[in-house]
Amino acid sequence: MGNGTSIGKVRGLGSAKEGAHHWWHQRLTGGANLILTLWFVLSIALLPAYDFETVRHWLAQTQVAVPLILLVIATFYHFRLGLQVVIEDYIHDEVHIVLMVLLNFFTLTTGTLAIFSILKIAFTAGAAL
Amino acid sequence: MANVRNTARPLSPHMSIWKWGPSMAASITHRVTGSGLATVGTILFVWWLVALASGPAAYACFLDLFTVKSGALNIVGYVFGIGLTYSFFQHLSTGVRHFFLDQGANFELKANKTTALLTYVAAILLTIAFWGFIIWGKTNG
């Protein structure tokens, strides 16, 4: 690429054909996050205390652990899409690819840690540590 | 390469020549708070979950960074706590406004400006309500 006419170069680049999908998923997860994060912030505010036992006991319930896992999936996917746009807007050279790989690693690592921790609490809350 | 710019051509209108206004501020605030929540918020949220899953010692270590002995928040706790909750409510407010813009609504200059300003009002009021409830709402209840 680069030796043709201007119009030829533009045609060769074309669209990535993924823009609408990215845009739509950003909105879908945004809507889900609105409900899930408001539930989370309200629940945290309503907790009687924030000591280890109280919080763990609260989190171990199915009706808390399941929405919290959904919250992790929806918010982490949402920020993965959002930070991608930030990277694409400001970084135009090859560093962009490195940052995208790092972003994917960051999202998957933190997301896995979060879900594993929630499940561990939910499955072991009654047991001795 | 596609990213090599012809320097003989003018740049499109850009940060340096835009006049700051509420609409522009709401847009950049949405991006900044989103980026903050995605990085600082994610790390603290995951640390909190991992500490809870690991045991009382790990959880005490997490709490120690943000609280004094009595259990009240220290300065680090207030900076991160208020910073993250404000960022959350701000991102939520500008996000809801974004849903209307996505529908093609709310592009009239006056309404667009008013709703941009309202996101800040909503975010600040919700942050005050949240911390007011956490700090004073329970001690009396």
Tab-separated table of N, CA and C in Angstrom, chain A residues 10-112:
chain	number	residue	atom	x	y	z
A	10	VAL	N	-7.498	4.879	-0.274
A	10	VAL	CA	-8.675	4.952	0.592
A	10	VAL	C	-9.524	3.700	0.437
A	11	ARG	N	-9.731	3.277	-0.802
A	11	ARG	CA	-10.532	2.069	-1.043
A	11	ARG	C	-9.873	0.862	-0.398
A	12	GLY	N	-8.560	0.802	-0.487
A	12	GLY	CA	-7.830	-0.337	0.079
A	12	GLY	C	-7.986	-0.429	1.582
A	13	LEU	N	-8.085	0.704	2.241
A	13	LEU	CA	-8.195	0.680	3.701
A	13	LEU	C	-9.579	0.192	4.123
A	14	GLY	N	-10.593	0.782	3.560
A	14	GLY	CA	-11.947	0.349	3.871
A	14	GLY	C	-12.281	0.503	5.339
A	15	SER	N	-13.446	-0.003	5.760
A	15	SER	CA	-13.821	0.041	7.166
A	15	SER	C	-13.418	-1.270	7.824
A	16	ALA	N	-13.309	-1.221	9.149
A	16	ALA	CA	-12.937	-2.432	9.887
A	16	ALA	C	-14.114	-3.392	9.982
A	17	LYS	N	-15.307	-2.940	9.664
A	17	LYS	CA	-16.552	-3.715	9.699
A	17	LYS	C	-16.920	-4.208	11.101
A	18	GLU	N	-16.375	-3.526	12.118
A	18	GLU	CA	-16.693	-3.916	13.493
A	18	GLU	C	-17.219	-2.741	14.304
A	19	GLY	N	-17.328	-1.595	13.671
A	19	GLY	CA	-17.673	-0.385	14.413
A	19	GLY	C	-19.041	-0.446	15.055
A	20	ALA	N	-20.040	-0.879	14.313
A	20	ALA	CA	-21.406	-0.891	14.844
A	20	ALA	C	-21.523	-1.860	16.011
A	21	HIS	N	-20.871	-2.993	15.908
A	21	HIS	CA	-20.871	-4.005	16.951
A	21	HIS	C	-20.264	-3.436	18.248
A	22	HIS	N	-19.128	-2.762	18.098
A	22	HIS	CA	-18.459	-2.138	19.244
A	22	HIS	C	-19.376	-1.091	19.885
A	23	TRP	N	-19.936	-0.246	19.043
A	23	TRP	CA	-20.807	0.839	19.510
A	23	TRP	C	-22.018	0.276	20.260
A	24	TRP	N	-22.636	-0.740	19.675
A	24	TRP	CA	-23.850	-1.317	20.252
A	24	TRP	C	-23.551	-2.007	21.579
A	25	HIS	N	-22.459	-2.739	21.645
A	25	HIS	CA	-22.117	-3.431	22.893
A	25	HIS	C	-21.763	-2.447	24.004
A	26	GLN	N	-21.178	-1.307	23.602
A	26	GLN	CA	-20.887	-0.272	24.594
A	26	GLN	C	-22.193	0.221	25.221
A	27	ARG	N	-23.238	0.383	24.404
A	27	ARG	CA	-24.547	0.840	24.904
A	27	ARG	C	-25.258	-0.236	25.703
A	28	LEU	N	-25.223	-1.471	25.209
A	28	LEU	CA	-25.884	-2.571	25.922
A	28	LEU	C	-25.301	-2.732	27.320
A	29	THR	N	-23.975	-2.776	27.403
A	29	THR	CA	-23.350	-2.927	28.709
A	29	THR	C	-23.578	-1.671	29.542
A	30	GLY	N	-23.645	-0.501	28.892
A	30	GLY	CA	-23.940	0.730	29.617
A	30	GLY	C	-25.291	0.645	30.315
A	31	GLY	N	-26.291	0.146	29.614
A	31	GLY	CA	-27.621	-0.014	30.196
A	31	GLY	C	-27.627	-1.010	31.339
A	32	ALA	N	-26.930	-2.137	31.139
A	32	ALA	CA	-26.836	-3.151	32.194
A	32	ALA	C	-26.117	-2.574	33.410
A	33	ASN	N	-25.049	-1.811	33.156
A	33	ASN	CA	-24.264	-1.230	34.253
A	33	ASN	C	-25.088	-0.255	35.078
A	34	LEU	N	-25.955	0.474	34.414
A	34	LEU	CA	-26.785	1.445	35.112
A	34	LEU	C	-27.543	0.756	36.247
A	35	ILE	N	-28.152	-0.389	35.919
A	35	ILE	CA	-28.931	-1.129	36.919
A	35	ILE	C	-28.011	-1.811	37.931
A	36	LEU	N	-26.999	-2.528	37.434
A	36	LEU	CA	-26.145	-3.334	38.319
A	36	LEU	C	-25.314	-2.472	39.276
A	37	THR	N	-24.764	-1.364	38.769
A	37	THR	CA	-23.920	-0.556	39.655
A	37	THR	C	-24.760	0.224	40.664
A	38	LEU	N	-25.973	0.649	40.267
A	38	LEU	CA	-26.824	1.333	41.241
A	38	LEU	C	-27.214	0.366	42.357
A	39	TRP	N	-27.526	-0.869	41.993
A	39	TRP	CA	-27.807	-1.900	42.995
A	39	TRP	C	-26.618	-2.073	43.935
A	40	PHE	N	-25.417	-2.148	43.354
A	40	PHE	CA	-24.202	-2.379	44.141
A	40	PHE	C	-23.937	-1.217	45.102
A	41	VAL	N	-23.988	0.019	44.583
A	41	VAL	CA	-23.682	1.185	45.410
A	41	VAL	C	-24.720	1.331	46.523
A	42	LEU	N	-25.981	1.075	46.194
A	42	LEU	CA	-27.042	1.152	47.195
A	42	LEU	C	-26.854	0.069	48.266
A	43	SER	N	-26.527	-1.145	47.832
A	43	SER	CA	-26.322	-2.247	48.779
A	43	SER	C	-25.156	-1.965	49.704
A	44	ILE	N	-24.065	-1.421	49.144
A	44	ILE	CA	-22.893	-1.096	49.968
A	44	ILE	C	-23.275	-0.027	50.994
A	45	ALA	N	-24.031	0.976	50.545
A	45	ALA	CA	-24.436	2.044	51.461
A	45	ALA	C	-25.308	1.490	52.584
A	46	LEU	N	-26.140	0.486	52.280
A	46	LEU	CA	-27.091	-0.034	53.264
A	46	LEU	C	-26.486	-1.082	54.199
A	47	LEU	N	-25.261	-1.542	53.928
A	47	LEU	CA	-24.642	-2.532	54.817
A	47	LEU	C	-24.520	-1.960	56.232
A	48	PRO	N	-24.809	-2.775	57.248
A	48	PRO	CA	-24.759	-2.249	58.615
A	48	PRO	C	-23.331	-1.919	59.061
A	49	ALA	N	-22.335	-2.631	58.529
A	49	ALA	CA	-20.936	-2.379	58.895
A	49	ALA	C	-20.049	-2.888	57.765
A	50	TYR	N	-18.753	-2.560	57.838
A	50	TYR	CA	-17.848	-2.942	56.748
A	50	TYR	C	-16.703	-3.834	57.221
A	51	ASP	N	-16.925	-4.533	58.360
A	51	ASP	CA	-15.896	-5.447	58.841
A	51	ASP	C	-15.911	-6.727	58.007
A	52	PHE	N	-14.865	-7.512	58.162
A	52	PHE	CA	-14.659	-8.716	57.351
A	52	PHE	C	-15.872	-9.651	57.370
A	53	GLU	N	-16.352	-9.974	58.570
A	53	GLU	CA	-17.433	-10.951	58.694
A	53	GLU	C	-18.732	-10.461	58.037
A	54	THR	N	-19.078	-9.205	58.306
A	54	THR	CA	-20.336	-8.650	57.769
A	54	THR	C	-20.329	-8.649	56.247
A	55	VAL	N	-19.244	-8.133	55.674
A	55	VAL	CA	-19.177	-8.002	54.218
A	55	VAL	C	-19.154	-9.384	53.555
A	56	ARG	N	-18.373	-10.303	54.153
A	56	ARG	CA	-18.261	-11.640	53.595
A	56	ARG	C	-19.604	-12.381	53.642
A	57	HIS	N	-20.263	-12.205	54.751
A	57	HIS	CA	-21.560	-12.857	54.938
A	57	HIS	C	-22.571	-12.355	53.904
A	58	TRP	N	-22.529	-11.038	53.691
A	58	TRP	CA	-23.417	-10.415	52.707
A	58	TRP	C	-23.115	-10.960	51.314
A	59	LEU	N	-21.814	-10.965	50.960
A	59	LEU	CA	-21.416	-11.309	49.600
A	59	LEU	C	-21.665	-12.787	49.272
A	60	ALA	N	-21.673	-13.634	50.304
A	60	ALA	CA	-21.774	-15.073	50.066
A	60	ALA	C	-23.176	-15.502	49.612
A	61	GLN	N	-24.171	-14.648	49.814
A	61	GLN	CA	-25.534	-15.015	49.418
A	61	GLN	C	-25.651	-15.105	47.891
A	62	THR	N	-26.456	-16.057	47.434
A	62	THR	CA	-26.646	-16.230	45.992
A	62	THR	C	-27.173	-14.954	45.353
A	63	GLN	N	-28.146	-14.307	46.002
A	63	GLN	CA	-28.756	-13.117	45.403
A	63	GLN	C	-27.819	-11.908	45.420
A	64	VAL	N	-26.638	-12.062	46.016
A	64	VAL	CA	-25.627	-11.012	45.929
A	64	VAL	C	-24.490	-11.458	45.000
A	65	ALA	N	-24.021	-12.683	45.187
A	65	ALA	CA	-22.879	-13.175	44.395
A	65	ALA	C	-23.201	-13.200	42.903
A	66	VAL	N	-24.406	-13.630	42.537
A	66	VAL	CA	-24.751	-13.730	41.113
A	66	VAL	C	-24.829	-12.355	40.434
A	67	PRO	N	-25.589	-11.385	40.993
A	67	PRO	CA	-25.557	-10.059	40.365
A	67	PRO	C	-24.166	-9.433	40.362
A	68	LEU	N	-23.365	-9.741	41.388
A	68	LEU	CA	-22.016	-9.162	41.437
A	68	LEU	C	-21.142	-9.733	40.313
A	69	ILE	N	-21.308	-11.024	40.014
A	69	ILE	CA	-20.566	-11.616	38.885
A	69	ILE	C	-21.047	-10.985	37.569
A	70	LEU	N	-22.357	-10.792	37.443
A	70	LEU	CA	-22.896	-10.123	36.242
A	70	LEU	C	-22.340	-8.710	36.132
A	71	LEU	N	-22.233	-8.033	37.287
A	71	LEU	CA	-21.684	-6.671	37.291
A	71	LEU	C	-20.241	-6.682	36.793
A	72	VAL	N	-19.461	-7.654	37.261
A	72	VAL	CA	-18.055	-7.742	36.816
A	72	VAL	C	-18.009	-7.956	35.301
A	73	ILE	N	-18.811	-8.884	34.790
A	73	ILE	CA	-18.792	-9.152	33.341
A	73	ILE	C	-19.177	-7.896	32.553
A	74	ALA	N	-20.277	-7.254	32.949
A	74	ALA	CA	-20.781	-6.109	32.180
A	74	ALA	C	-19.873	-4.886	32.295
A	75	THR	N	-19.426	-4.567	33.527
A	75	THR	CA	-18.597	-3.358	33.670
A	75	THR	C	-17.216	-3.571	33.057
A	76	PHE	N	-16.656	-4.773	33.209
A	76	PHE	CA	-15.301	-4.990	32.686
A	76	PHE	C	-15.322	-4.995	31.156
A	77	TYR	N	-16.349	-5.566	30.574
A	77	TYR	CA	-16.480	-5.526	29.110
A	77	TYR	C	-16.663	-4.065	28.648
A	78	HIS	N	-17.469	-3.329	29.400
A	78	HIS	CA	-17.731	-1.918	29.086
A	78	HIS	C	-16.433	-1.095	29.129
A	79	PHE	N	-15.630	-1.290	30.186
A	79	PHE	CA	-14.401	-0.469	30.264
A	79	PHE	C	-13.369	-0.943	29.255
A	80	ARG	N	-13.400	-2.228	28.913
A	80	ARG	CA	-12.503	-2.722	27.858
A	80	ARG	C	-12.816	-2.021	26.528
A	81	LEU	N	-14.107	-1.876	26.211
A	81	LEU	CA	-14.503	-1.173	24.983
A	81	LEU	C	-14.182	0.317	25.079
A	82	GLY	N	-14.425	0.902	26.233
A	82	GLY	CA	-14.210	2.336	26.418
A	82	GLY	C	-12.741	2.706	26.329
A	83	LEU	N	-11.892	1.946	27.031
A	83	LEU	CA	-10.460	2.261	26.991
A	83	LEU	C	-9.884	2.015	25.599
A	84	GLN	N	-10.477	1.086	24.860
A	84	GLN	CA	-10.042	0.876	23.470
A	84	GLN	C	-10.216	2.167	22.658
A	85	VAL	N	-11.362	2.833	22.837
A	85	VAL	CA	-11.617	4.080	22.106
A	85	VAL	C	-10.611	5.156	22.520
A	86	VAL	N	-10.323	5.224	23.835
A	86	VAL	CA	-9.354	6.214	24.316
A	86	VAL	C	-7.987	5.951	23.677
A	87	ILE	N	-7.557	4.694	23.665
A	87	ILE	CA	-6.257	4.348	23.054
A	87	ILE	C	-6.269	4.706	21.567
A	88	GLU	N	-7.334	4.329	20.870
A	88	GLU	CA	-7.391	4.574	19.418
A	88	GLU	C	-7.414	6.067	19.084
A	89	ASP	N	-8.008	6.876	19.977
A	89	ASP	CA	-8.097	8.313	19.701
A	89	ASP	C	-6.771	9.033	19.879
A	90	TYR	N	-5.954	8.557	20.829
A	90	TYR	CA	-4.762	9.338	21.165
A	90	TYR	C	-3.462	8.696	20.712
A	91	ILE	N	-3.438	7.398	20.482
A	91	ILE	CA	-2.185	6.734	20.112
A	91	ILE	C	-2.324	6.208	18.681
A	92	HIS	N	-1.523	6.765	17.773
A	92	HIS	CA	-1.692	6.397	16.370
A	92	HIS	C	-0.579	5.505	15.823
A	93	ASP	N	0.524	5.394	16.556
A	93	ASP	CA	1.618	4.581	16.014
A	93	ASP	C	1.522	3.140	16.527
A	94	GLU	N	2.624	2.407	16.425
A	94	GLU	CA	2.622	0.978	16.758
A	94	GLU	C	2.367	0.717	18.241
A	95	VAL	N	2.647	1.727	19.083
A	95	VAL	CA	2.410	1.589	20.527
A	95	VAL	C	0.948	1.215	20.789
A	96	HIS	N	0.083	1.652	19.893
A	96	HIS	CA	-1.334	1.349	19.961
A	96	HIS	C	-1.586	-0.159	20.090
A	97	ILE	N	-0.829	-0.952	19.337
A	97	ILE	CA	-1.019	-2.411	19.371
A	97	ILE	C	-0.570	-2.973	20.713
A	98	VAL	N	0.570	-2.470	21.214
A	98	VAL	CA	1.073	-2.923	22.515
A	98	VAL	C	0.051	-2.611	23.601
A	99	LEU	N	-0.495	-1.382	23.568
A	99	LEU	CA	-1.465	-0.977	24.587
A	99	LEU	C	-2.740	-1.812	24.508
A	100	MET	N	-3.170	-2.148	23.289
A	100	MET	CA	-4.379	-2.977	23.144
A	100	MET	C	-4.155	-4.369	23.732
A	101	VAL	N	-2.958	-4.930	23.516
A	101	VAL	CA	-2.658	-6.241	24.093
A	101	VAL	C	-2.650	-6.136	25.620
A	102	LEU	N	-2.008	-5.085	26.137
A	102	LEU	CA	-1.965	-4.883	27.590
A	102	LEU	C	-3.370	-4.693	28.158
A	103	LEU	N	-4.209	-3.962	27.428
A	103	LEU	CA	-5.579	-3.737	27.878
A	103	LEU	C	-6.340	-5.067	27.968
A	104	ASN	N	-6.178	-5.901	26.968
A	104	ASN	CA	-6.838	-7.208	26.998
A	104	ASN	C	-6.338	-8.055	28.163
A	105	PHE	N	-5.014	-8.050	28.390
A	105	PHE	CA	-4.456	-8.811	29.512
A	105	PHE	C	-4.998	-8.262	30.826
A	106	PHE	N	-5.010	-6.938	30.963
A	106	PHE	CA	-5.483	-6.295	32.197
A	106	PHE	C	-6.938	-6.681	32.470
A	107	THR	N	-7.785	-6.567	31.432
A	107	THR	CA	-9.211	-6.851	31.613
A	107	THR	C	-9.432	-8.308	32.007
A	108	LEU	N	-8.782	-9.218	31.292
A	108	LEU	CA	-8.996	-10.640	31.566
A	108	LEU	C	-8.439	-11.044	32.927
A	109	THR	N	-7.270	-10.507	33.295
A	109	THR	CA	-6.666	-10.865	34.581
A	109	THR	C	-7.507	-10.344	35.744
A	110	THR	N	-7.851	-9.053	35.698
A	110	THR	CA	-8.633	-8.488	36.802
A	110	THR	C	-10.032	-9.120	36.847
A	111	GLY	N	-10.622	-9.361	35.687
A	111	GLY	CA	-11.954	-9.961	35.639
A	111	GLY	C	-11.965	-11.367	36.206
A	112	THR	N	-10.946	-12.171	35.845
A	112	THR	CA	-10.857	-13.535	36.359
A	112	THR	C	-10.647	-13.523	37.864
